[in-house]
Coordinates of C-alpha atoms and ligand atoms in Angstrom, one line a residue:
X1 CA 180.6 -92.4 101.8
X2 CA 178.6 -91.8 98.7
X3 CA 175.8 -93.6 96.8
X4 CA 175.9 -94.9 93.3
X5 CA 175.4 -91.4 91.9
X6 CA 178.2 -89.9 94.0
X7 CA 175.8 -88.3 96.6
X8 CA 177.0 -88.1 100.2
X9 CA 174.7 -88.9 103.2
X10 CA 174.1 -85.5 105.0
X11 CA 170.5 -85.3 106.2
X12 CA 168.3 -87.5 108.2
X13 CA 164.5 -86.9 108.5
X14 CA 163.0 -88.8 111.3
X15 CA 159.2 -89.4 111.4
X16 CA 158.2 -89.9 115.0
X17 CA 154.5 -90.6 114.5
X18 CA 152.1 -91.2 111.6
X19 CA 149.2 -89.5 113.4
X20 CA 148.1 -85.9 112.9
X21 CA 145.7 -83.4 114.3
X22 CA 145.0 -81.9 110.8
X23 CA 143.8 -83.6 107.7
X24 CA 145.4 -81.7 104.9
X25 CA 143.8 -82.6 101.6
X26 CA 147.1 -83.1 99.9
X27 CA 148.5 -85.4 102.6
X28 CA 145.8 -87.1 104.8
X29 CA 142.5 -86.8 103.1
X30 CA 139.8 -87.7 105.7
X31 CA 138.1 -90.2 103.5
X32 CA 141.3 -92.3 103.7
X33 CA 142.5 -91.2 107.1
X34 CA 139.2 -91.5 109.1
X35 CA 138.3 -93.6 112.1
X36 CA 138.9 -96.8 110.2
X37 CA 142.5 -96.0 109.3
X38 CA 145.1 -98.2 111.1
X39 CA 148.1 -96.3 112.4
X40 CA 151.4 -97.8 113.6
X41 CA 150.8 -99.7 116.8
X42 CA 152.4 -98.1 119.9
X43 CA 154.6 -101.2 120.4
X44 CA 155.9 -100.9 116.9
X45 CA 157.1 -97.3 117.3
X46 CA 160.8 -96.9 117.8
X47 CA 161.4 -95.8 121.4
X48 CA 163.4 -92.6 122.0
X49 CA 166.4 -94.7 122.9
X50 CA 166.2 -96.7 119.7
X51 CA 165.8 -93.5 117.6
X52 CA 168.8 -92.0 119.3
X53 CA 170.9 -95.1 118.8
X54 CA 170.1 -95.2 115.1
X55 CA 170.6 -91.5 114.7
X56 CA 174.0 -91.9 116.3
X57 CA 175.0 -94.4 113.5
X58 CA 173.7 -92.1 110.8
X59 CA 175.8 -89.2 112.3
X60 CA 178.9 -91.4 112.3
X61 CA 178.3 -92.0 108.6
X62 CA 178.1 -88.3 107.7
X63 CA 174.7 -86.9 108.7
X64 CA 174.9 -83.3 109.9
X65 CA 171.3 -82.3 109.9
X66 CA 168.4 -84.1 111.6
X67 CA 164.8 -83.0 111.2
X68 CA 162.0 -84.4 113.3
X69 CA 158.7 -84.8 111.4
X70 CA 155.6 -87.0 111.1
X71 CA 152.6 -87.0 111.0
X72 CA 152.6 -84.2 113.5
X73 CA 155.7 -84.6 115.6
X74 CA 154.3 -82.5 118.5
X75 CA 151.7 -85.2 119.1
X76 CA 154.4 -87.7 120.2
X77 CA 154.3 -87.7 124.0
X78 CA 157.5 -86.5 125.5
X79 CA 158.9 -85.2 122.3
X80 CA 161.1 -82.7 124.2
X81 CA 162.9 -85.7 125.8
X82 CA 163.8 -87.0 122.4
X83 CA 164.9 -83.5 121.4
X84 CA 167.2 -83.4 124.5
X85 CA 168.7 -86.8 123.6
X86 CA 169.3 -85.9 119.9
X87 CA 170.7 -82.5 120.8
X88 CA 173.6 -84.2 122.5
X89 CA 174.8 -85.6 119.2
X90 CA 178.0 -83.7 118.2
X91 CA 177.9 -81.3 115.2
X92 CA 174.3 -81.8 114.4
X93 CA 171.8 -79.2 113.4
X94 CA 168.5 -80.3 114.9
X95 CA 165.2 -79.0 113.4
X96 CA 161.6 -79.9 113.2
X97 CA 158.7 -79.5 110.7
X98 CA 155.3 -79.0 112.4
X99 CA 151.9 -77.7 111.6
X100 CA 152.4 -75.3 114.4
X101 CA 149.0 -76.0 116.2
X102 CA 150.7 -77.1 119.4
X103 CA 153.7 -74.8 119.2
X104 CA 152.2 -71.9 121.3
X105 CA 152.5 -74.0 124.4
X106 CA 155.6 -76.1 123.4
X107 CA 158.1 -73.8 121.6
X108 CA 159.8 -72.7 124.8
X109 CA 160.3 -76.2 126.1
X110 CA 161.6 -77.5 122.8
X111 CA 164.1 -74.7 122.5
X112 CA 165.2 -75.3 126.1
X113 CA 165.7 -79.0 125.2
X114 CA 168.0 -78.1 122.4
X115 CA 165.9 -77.7 119.2
X116 CA 167.6 -75.2 117.0
X117 CA 165.0 -74.3 114.4
X118 CA 161.4 -75.0 113.2
X119 CA 159.6 -75.0 109.9
X120 CA 155.9 -74.4 110.3
X121 CA 153.5 -75.4 107.6
X122 CA 150.8 -72.9 106.7
X123 CA 149.0 -72.8 103.4
X124 CA 147.0 -69.6 103.6
X125 CA 146.3 -66.6 105.8
X126 CA 142.6 -66.8 104.8
X127 CA 140.7 -68.8 107.4
X128 CA 138.3 -70.2 104.9
X129 CA 141.0 -71.4 102.6
X130 CA 143.2 -72.7 105.4
X131 CA 140.4 -74.6 107.1
X132 CA 139.2 -76.2 103.8
X133 CA 142.7 -77.3 102.8
X134 CA 143.7 -78.6 106.3
X135 CA 140.1 -79.9 106.9
X136 CA 140.1 -78.4 110.3
X137 CA 138.3 -76.0 112.6
X138 CA 141.6 -74.6 113.9
X139 CA 142.0 -70.9 112.9
X140 CA 145.0 -69.5 111.1
X141 CA 145.6 -67.3 114.2
X142 CA 146.6 -70.4 116.2
X143 CA 149.4 -71.3 113.7
X144 CA 150.5 -67.6 113.6
X145 CA 150.7 -67.7 117.4
X146 CA 152.9 -70.9 117.0
X147 CA 155.2 -69.0 114.6
X148 CA 155.4 -66.1 117.1
X149 CA 156.1 -68.4 120.0
X150 CA 158.9 -70.2 118.0
X151 CA 160.5 -66.8 117.1
X152 CA 160.3 -65.7 120.8
X153 CA 161.9 -69.0 121.8
X154 CA 164.8 -68.3 119.4
X155 CA 164.0 -71.1 117.0
X156 CA 165.0 -68.9 114.1
X157 CA 165.0 -68.2 111.3
X158 CA 161.5 -69.7 111.3
X159 CA 160.7 -71.1 107.9
X160 CA 157.1 -71.3 106.8
X161 CA 156.1 -74.0 104.3
X162 CA 153.2 -73.3 102.0
X163 CA 152.1 -76.1 99.6
X164 CA 150.6 -74.4 96.6
X165 CA 147.7 -76.0 94.7
X166 CA 146.5 -74.3 91.5
X167 CA 142.9 -73.2 91.9
X168 CA 142.9 -74.0 95.6
X169 CA 145.2 -71.6 97.4
X170 CA 147.3 -70.0 94.7
X171 CA 145.4 -66.7 95.5
X172 CA 147.1 -66.8 98.9
X173 CA 150.7 -66.6 97.7
X174 CA 151.0 -62.8 97.7
X175 CA 149.2 -62.6 101.1
X176 CA 151.9 -64.9 102.6
X177 CA 154.6 -62.8 101.1
X178 CA 153.1 -59.6 102.5
X179 CA 152.6 -61.1 105.9
X180 CA 156.2 -62.4 106.3
X181 CA 158.5 -60.1 104.4
X182 CA 160.4 -57.9 106.8
X183 CA 159.8 -60.3 109.7
X184 CA 163.0 -62.4 109.3
X185 CA 160.8 -65.5 108.6
X186 CA 161.4 -67.3 105.3
X187 CA 158.4 -68.5 103.3
X188 CA 159.0 -71.5 101.1
X189 CA 156.5 -72.2 98.4
X190 CA 156.3 -75.9 97.6
X191 CA 154.9 -77.5 94.5
X192 CA 152.1 -80.0 95.2
X193 CA 153.8 -83.4 95.0
X194 CA 152.6 -86.9 93.9
X195 CA 153.6 -88.6 97.2
X196 CA 151.5 -91.6 98.3
X197 CA 148.4 -92.9 96.6
X198 CA 145.5 -91.1 98.3
X199 CA 145.8 -87.3 97.5
X200 CA 144.4 -87.5 94.0
X201 CA 147.5 -85.7 92.6
X202 CA 147.1 -84.2 89.2
X203 CA 149.7 -82.3 87.2
X204 CA 147.1 -79.7 86.4
X205 CA 147.0 -78.8 90.1
X206 CA 150.7 -78.1 90.3
X207 CA 151.6 -74.4 90.2
X208 CA 155.1 -74.5 88.8
X209 CA 157.9 -72.9 90.8
X210 CA 158.6 -70.6 87.9
X211 CA 155.1 -69.3 87.9
X212 CA 155.1 -68.7 91.7
X213 CA 158.3 -66.7 91.4
X214 CA 156.8 -64.7 88.5
X215 CA 153.7 -63.8 90.5
X216 CA 155.8 -62.6 93.4
X217 CA 158.4 -60.8 91.4
X218 CA 155.8 -58.8 89.5
X219 CA 154.7 -57.2 92.8
X220 CA 157.8 -57.5 94.9
X221 CA 160.9 -57.6 92.7
X222 CA 163.2 -60.5 93.5
X223 CA 166.8 -61.5 92.7
X224 CA 168.3 -65.0 92.9
X225 CA 170.4 -66.1 95.8
X226 CA 172.9 -68.9 95.9
X227 CA 172.4 -72.1 97.9
X228 CA 173.4 -71.8 101.6
X229 CA 174.7 -75.4 101.5
X230 CA 175.1 -78.2 98.9
X231 CA 171.9 -80.3 98.7
X232 CA 169.6 -77.5 99.6
X233 CA 166.2 -78.2 98.1
X234 CA 164.8 -74.7 97.9
X235 CA 165.8 -72.3 95.2
X236 CA 166.3 -69.0 97.1
X237 CA 165.5 -65.4 96.1
X238 CA 165.8 -62.2 98.0
X239 CA 163.6 -59.1 97.8
X240 CA 165.5 -56.3 96.0
X241 CA 164.3 -53.9 98.6
X242 CA 166.2 -55.8 101.3
X243 CA 163.1 -57.1 103.1
X244 CA 164.2 -60.7 103.3
X245 CA 164.1 -63.8 101.2
X246 CA 161.8 -66.6 100.0
X247 CA 162.4 -70.1 98.6
X248 CA 160.6 -72.3 96.1
X249 CA 160.7 -76.0 96.2
X250 CA 160.0 -77.3 92.7
X251 CA 160.2 -81.0 93.1
X252 CA 158.0 -81.6 90.1
X253 CA 159.2 -79.0 87.6
X254 CA 162.7 -78.5 88.9
X255 CA 163.8 -81.8 90.3
X256 CA 166.9 -81.8 92.5
X257 CA 167.7 -85.6 92.7
X258 CA 171.3 -84.9 91.6
X259 CA 172.1 -83.3 94.9
X260 CA 169.8 -85.3 97.2
X261 CA 171.6 -86.2 100.4
X262 CA 168.6 -87.2 102.5
X263 CA 167.7 -90.4 104.2
X264 CA 164.4 -91.0 105.9
X265 CA 163.6 -93.0 109.0
X266 CA 160.0 -93.9 109.6
X267 CA 158.3 -94.0 113.0
X268 CA 158.5 -97.8 112.9
X269 CA 162.1 -97.9 112.0
X270 CA 162.2 -98.4 108.3
X271 CA 164.8 -96.5 106.3
X272 CA 163.8 -95.0 102.9
X273 CA 166.4 -93.5 100.6
X274 CA 163.8 -91.7 98.6
X275 CA 160.6 -89.8 99.4
X276 CA 158.9 -91.8 96.7
X277 CA 160.1 -95.3 97.7
X278 CA 157.8 -98.0 98.7
X279 CA 159.0 -100.7 101.1
X280 CA 161.9 -99.3 103.1
X281 CA 164.4 -101.4 105.0
X282 CA 163.5 -102.5 108.5
X283 CA 166.1 -101.5 111.0
X284 CA 163.8 -102.1 114.0
X285 CA 164.0 -105.8 113.5
X286 CA 167.8 -105.6 113.4
X287 CA 167.8 -103.4 116.5
X288 CA 165.5 -105.6 118.5
X289 CA 167.4 -108.8 117.5
X290 CA 170.4 -107.5 119.4
X291 CA 172.5 -106.0 116.6
X292 CA 175.6 -104.2 117.6
X293 CA 176.3 -100.6 116.7
X294 CA 178.8 -101.9 114.1
X295 CA 176.0 -104.1 112.6
X296 CA 173.6 -101.2 112.4
X297 CA 176.2 -98.9 110.9
X298 CA 177.1 -101.3 108.2
X299 CA 173.4 -101.9 107.4
X300 CA 172.9 -98.2 106.9
X301 CA 176.2 -97.8 104.9
X302 CA 175.2 -100.7 102.7
X303 CA 171.8 -99.2 101.9
X304 CA 173.4 -95.8 101.1
X305 CA 176.1 -97.2 98.9
X306 CA 173.5 -99.2 96.9
X307 CA 171.2 -96.1 96.5
X308 CA 170.4 -95.1 93.0
X309 CA 167.1 -93.2 93.6
X310 CA 166.0 -90.3 91.4
X311 CA 162.3 -90.5 91.2
X312 CA 161.7 -86.9 90.4
X313 CA 164.2 -86.8 87.6
X314 CA 162.3 -89.8 86.0
X315 CA 158.8 -88.8 87.0
X316 CA 156.1 -90.5 85.0
X317 CA 158.5 -93.0 83.4
X318 CA 158.7 -95.4 86.4
X319 CA 156.1 -97.9 87.5
X320 CA 155.0 -97.3 91.1
X321 CA 154.0 -100.0 93.5
X322 CA 152.4 -99.2 96.8
X323 CA 154.0 -95.8 97.4
X324 CA 154.2 -94.8 101.1
X325 CA 152.1 -91.9 102.3
X326 CA 153.5 -88.5 103.2
X327 CA 152.2 -88.7 106.8
X328 CA 154.1 -92.0 107.2
X329 CA 157.4 -90.9 105.6
X330 CA 157.3 -87.3 106.8
X331 CA 158.2 -85.2 103.7
Ligands
LIG401 N1 152.8 -82.3 110.1 C1 153.9 -81.6 109.9 C2 153.7 -80.4 109.0 O1 152.7 -80.4 108.3 O2 154.5 -79.5 108.9 C3 155.1 -82.4 109.4 C4 154.9 -83.5 108.4 S1 154.3 -83.0 106.8 C5 154.1 -84.5 106.0 C6 155.8 -82.3 106.2 C7 155.7 -81.3 105.0 O3 155.2 -82.0 103.9 C8 154.7 -80.2 105.3 O4 155.3 -78.9 105.1 C9 153.6 -80.4 104.3 O5 153.0 -79.2 103.9 C10 154.3 -81.1 103.2 N2 153.5 -81.9 102.3 C11 152.6 -82.9 102.7 N3 152.0 -83.4 101.6 C12 152.5 -82.8 100.5 C13 152.3 -82.9 99.1 N4 151.5 -83.8 98.6 N5 153.1 -82.1 98.3 C14 154.0 -81.2 98.8 N6 154.2 -81.1 100.1 C15 153.5 -81.8 101.0
LIG402 FE1 149.3 -83.5 109.1 FE2 151.4 -82.3 108.2 FE3 150.1 -84.0 106.7 FE4 149.0 -81.7 107.1 S1 150.9 -82.1 106.0 S2 148.0 -83.7 107.3 S3 149.7 -81.3 109.2 S4 151.2 -84.5 108.5
LIG403 FE1 165.7 -87.3 96.6 FE2 164.0 -89.1 95.8 FE3 163.2 -86.5 96.0 FE4 164.9 -87.3 94.1 S1 162.8 -87.9 94.3 S2 165.2 -85.5 95.4 S3 166.1 -88.9 95.1 S4 163.8 -87.9 97.7

């Protein structure tokens, strides 16, 4: 099954909460996500049974990789039970993206429940830079402990996501390279993206992927690596001295819509076929009105076949109405 641009459905990102214990400036700026912000009501969240039932339909339509995200997925109570349920789906690679704050105490349980890998977000090793960007009192050490706990639990290779903002944390790029080369962990440098309507995105704050690679290559020579699988978003490079690899995700300057195979399910059950879409299609209503698996499957198939999204290819040329926030859709 392919969409109107010939792209198959291979990946499903499931957001399981829109809440978070950090307030990253590029994602949930506190002035918009303060005490007055209204989050999805508990009763409106998909239950674990509902998530699993929907995920089963996606898998039957070709999904091979499922990633739990949020908000902060580790805030969802009982998340390891959901992991256990999803881990039973045949032929699926199950991963999670987390800010790592709660990983030190949870990594072992998640691995035991069947999680295969984690990606941990960390934007600097410098406490002052990290705390300002994540608007938190949590120290970097805590996230590093989370990464260590994940590695010990076998959730490997651990990927480390760093969003790079020019003039904010670009000085931290080489430090991240130095800390993680030779460890087996893979740092992925991500261009600051214009998701949502609250993060005051400006093109001038994007450090282009090409520049990031140049800065690293000047100090630690790199050579390009091929994609590990079709639809991979990161452009991969390895250190010429054999000390590992990095990736860059250039959604702004190197769009990859042509190979985008990802669907997204929000915590309240809306399917989005693009990170930059607005409304989403409500599958919860269908689920709760007694739809059969066949009905659910054909709703998803219909959505995918009609899909024509390529926001990043067309960036700046399309009108945007009420874009959803990153903390809602999950990245
Ligand atoms: N809370 C978890 C975390 O931070 O890893 C999972 C959800 S978060 C929305 C998923 C990923 O999106 C993180 O790696 C985060 O750094 C990234 N992200 C959030 N806002 C972004 C933006 N404006 N541009 C680029 N990446 C962003
Ligand atoms: Fe929370 Fe992740 Fe967004 Fe940061 S990027 S505010 S950790 S959801
Ligand atoms: Fe996929 Fe939309 Fe991102 Fe393009 S902009 S790569 S279609 S999610």
